[in-house]
GROMACS .gro file of C-alpha atoms in nm:
model
  170
    1PHE     CA    1  10.446  16.697   4.442
    2ASP     CA    2  10.506  16.279   4.478
    3HIS     CA    3  10.599  16.285   4.869
    4HIS     CA    4  10.737  16.454   5.168
    5CYS     CA    5  11.042  16.282   5.247
    6PRO     CA    6  11.158  16.290   5.594
    7TRP     CA    7  11.458  16.156   5.583
    8VAL     CA    8  11.612  16.409   5.370
    9GLY     CA    9  11.391  16.660   5.547
   10ASN     CA   10  11.250  16.749   5.168
   11CYS     CA   11  10.944  16.714   4.950
   12VAL     CA   12  10.994  16.512   4.650
   13GLY     CA   13  10.800  16.591   4.287
   14ALA     CA   14  10.790  16.649   3.943
   15THR     CA   15  11.109  16.855   3.964
   16ASN     CA   16  11.354  16.605   4.177
   17HIS     CA   17  11.222  16.245   4.148
   18PHE     CA   18  11.498  16.124   3.937
   19SER     CA   19  11.727  16.357   4.124
   20PHE     CA   20  11.638  16.160   4.477
   21LEU     CA   21  11.591  15.785   4.271
   22MET     CA   22  11.952  15.870   4.216
   23PHE     CA   23  12.039  15.925   4.588
   24LEU     CA   24  11.922  15.640   4.691
   25LEU     CA   25  12.130  15.418   4.437
   26ILE     CA   26  12.440  15.597   4.495
   27LEU     CA   27  12.354  15.553   4.827
   28LEU     CA   28  12.310  15.169   4.835
   29VAL     CA   29  12.668  15.183   4.622
   30MET     CA   30  12.824  15.364   4.887
   31GLN     CA   31  12.684  15.108   5.163
   32VAL     CA   32  12.824  14.863   4.951
   33TRP     CA   33  13.150  15.027   4.928
   34CYS     CA   34  13.160  15.086   5.285
   35THR     CA   35  13.084  14.785   5.425
   36TRP     CA   36  13.412  14.631   5.200
   37GLY     CA   37  13.636  14.896   5.290
   38LEU     CA   38  13.486  14.817   5.694
   39LEU     CA   39  13.538  14.449   5.662
   40THR     CA   40  13.853  14.488   5.482
   41PHE     CA   41  13.983  14.637   5.760
   42LEU     CA   42  13.903  14.421   6.034
   43THR     CA   43  14.060  14.182   5.875
   44SER     CA   44  14.409  14.377   5.820
   45CYS     CA   45  14.394  14.518   6.098
   46PRO     CA   46  14.638  14.391   6.419
   47CYS     CA   47  14.356  14.284   6.675
   48SER     CA   48  14.132  14.039   6.404
   49CYS     CA   49  14.068  13.727   6.458
   50THR     CA   50  14.229  13.375   6.476
   51PRO     CA   51  14.030  13.054   6.335
   52ASP     CA   52  14.062  12.942   6.684
   53GLN     CA   53  13.761  13.230   6.840
   54THR     CA   54  13.406  13.211   6.831
   55TRP     CA   55  13.187  13.450   6.627
   56GLY     CA   56  13.095  13.626   7.019
   57GLU     CA   57  13.543  13.594   7.144
   58CYS     CA   58  13.617  13.765   6.794
   59VAL     CA   59  13.350  14.043   6.778
   60SER     CA   60  13.432  14.123   7.143
   61GLN     CA   61  13.789  14.154   7.017
   62LEU     CA   62  13.765  14.382   6.717
   63ALA     CA   63  13.498  14.603   6.871
   64GLY     CA   64  13.779  14.649   7.229
   65CYS     CA   65  14.050  14.738   6.974
   66HIS     CA   66  13.808  14.917   6.701
   67PRO     CA   67  13.463  15.007   6.868
   68TRP     CA   68  13.412  15.288   6.588
   69ILE     CA   69  13.463  15.060   6.300
   70ILE     CA   70  13.211  14.833   6.424
   71PHE     CA   71  12.933  15.075   6.495
   72MET     CA   72  12.950  15.197   6.110
   73LEU     CA   73  12.970  14.862   6.025
   74VAL     CA   74  12.677  14.789   6.233
   75PHE     CA   75  12.503  15.089   6.146
   76VAL     CA   76  12.534  15.052   5.725
   77LEU     CA   77  12.436  14.658   5.763
   78VAL     CA   78  12.095  14.812   5.933
   79ASN     CA   79  12.033  15.085   5.687
   80PHE     CA   80  12.068  14.854   5.362
   81PRO     CA   81  11.794  14.706   5.394
   82TRP     CA   82  11.540  15.000   5.406
   83ASN     CA   83  11.759  15.176   5.181
   84LEU     CA   84  11.749  14.839   4.903
   85PHE     CA   85  11.368  14.858   4.975
   86LEU     CA   86  11.293  15.244   4.924
   87ALA     CA   87  11.549  15.231   4.605
   88ILE     CA   88  11.303  14.891   4.435
   89CYS     CA   89  10.996  15.010   4.555
   90GLN     CA   90  11.027  15.342   4.377
   91VAL     CA   91  11.170  15.188   4.049
   92TYR     CA   92  10.880  15.011   4.054
   93GLN     CA   93  10.689  15.232   4.087
   94VAL     CA   94  10.806  15.453   3.799
   95SER     CA   95  10.851  15.143   3.575
   96CYS     CA   96  10.615  14.882   3.584
   97LEU     CA   97  10.324  15.125   3.747
   98ALA     CA   98  10.401  15.445   3.585
   99MET     CA   99  10.280  15.604   3.921
  100THR     CA  100  10.483  15.786   4.184
  101THR     CA  101  10.421  15.717   4.594
  102ASN     CA  102  10.111  15.930   4.634
  103GLU     CA  103   9.965  15.820   4.289
  104ARG     CA  104   9.952  15.511   4.432
  105ILE     CA  105   9.849  15.547   4.784
  106ASN     CA  106   9.609  15.786   4.644
  107ALA     CA  107   9.454  15.607   4.313
  108ALA     CA  108   9.133  15.551   4.441
  109ARG     CA  109   9.078  15.966   4.497
  110TYR     CA  110   9.210  15.984   4.118
  111LYS     CA  111   8.958  15.940   3.816
  112HIS     CA  112   9.239  15.941   3.604
  113PHE     CA  113   9.356  15.574   3.757
  114GLN     CA  114   9.039  15.417   3.784
  115THR     CA  115   8.953  15.092   3.583
  116GLY     CA  116   8.612  15.021   3.686
  117ARG     CA  117   8.691  14.734   3.874
  118PRO     CA  118   8.695  14.826   4.246
  119GLY     CA  119   9.015  14.789   4.436
  120VAL     CA  120   9.213  14.759   4.034
  121PHE     CA  121   9.382  15.075   3.954
  122LYS     CA  122   9.591  15.201   3.587
  123SER     CA  123   9.785  15.494   3.521
  124PRO     CA  124   9.701  15.626   3.182
  125PHE     CA  125  10.062  15.754   3.174
  126HIS     CA  126  10.167  15.391   3.116
  127ARG     CA  127  10.389  15.327   2.790
  128GLY     CA  128  10.562  15.020   2.920
  129TRP     CA  129  10.864  14.974   3.190
  130TRP     CA  130  11.150  15.100   2.923
  131ASN     CA  131  10.963  15.409   2.803
  132ASN     CA  132  10.831  15.494   3.116
  133LEU     CA  133  11.224  15.507   3.248
  134VAL     CA  134  11.305  15.685   3.001
  135ASP     CA  135  11.040  15.967   3.087
  136PHE     CA  136  11.170  15.968   3.411
  137SER     CA  137  11.484  15.998   3.345
  138GLY     CA  138  11.479  16.265   3.027
  139TRP     CA  139  11.764  16.065   2.856
  140SER     CA  140  11.724  15.967   2.522
  141PHE     CA  141  11.856  15.562   2.516
  142CYS     CA  142  11.853  15.305   2.225
  143GLY     CA  143  11.592  15.497   2.050
  144ALA     CA  144  11.363  15.552   2.314
  145ARG     CA  145  11.341  15.934   2.349
  146PRO     CA  146  11.123  16.097   2.588
  147GLU     CA  147  10.754  16.237   2.593
  148VAL     CA  148  10.777  16.576   2.633
  149VAL     CA  149  10.401  16.701   2.768
  150ASN     CA  150  10.323  17.048   2.945
  151TRP     CA  151  10.112  16.871   3.174
  152ARG     CA  152   9.986  17.256   3.313
  153GLU     CA  153   9.874  17.333   2.931
  154THR     CA  154   9.704  16.939   2.949
  155TRP     CA  155   9.523  17.006   3.209
  156GLY     CA  156   9.458  17.373   3.253
  157VAL     CA  157   9.607  17.407   3.515
  158TRP     CA  158   9.821  17.733   3.501
  159GLU     CA  159  10.020  17.873   3.847
  160GLU     CA  160   9.873  18.083   4.124
  161ARG     CA  161  10.103  18.266   4.295
  162ARG     CA  162   9.935  18.431   4.646
  163GLY     CA  163  10.036  18.462   5.009
  164LEU     CA  164  10.378  18.303   5.137
  165VAL     CA  165  10.460  18.242   4.781
  166GLU     CA  166  10.404  18.605   4.644
  167PHE     CA  167  10.620  18.773   4.925
  168MET     CA  168  10.912  18.520   4.863
  169ASP     CA  169  10.980  18.638   4.507
  170VAL     CA  170  10.903  18.935   4.606
   0.00000   0.00000   0.00000
């Protein structure tokens, strides 16, 4: 478990963290593509702006002709910075820190991240930014191979089935 993401309505963890990051990156590409398409449409439509119009007159005219297009453009442009920040944060945490969001927030609570200096934490799983990305993706690339570790066996954690989980498996 890494964190619960209310944005996608799902928990992000070991089995879907890579898919979550790919979702963010594809979302950014789609937002850029959508912005390009909307601006292309607005500059070529019959009620596009003329050079002698002020910016306010131009927006007012386009909003009168194509309010839905203007709404979509504003929506995409308002959400793009947030999505970009989230994607950069996820890539930074995975590649440079070798930590998940949960681990980064709660590093002080996990003994294996503590360095002995107050407020300074380091991941014991850090293998360099390139190998961290290779491990995260699970893909071999440019000679680097992902390190496959059975963490349940390493840490002696065995899956317990009880309560609702046991009920759902029936």
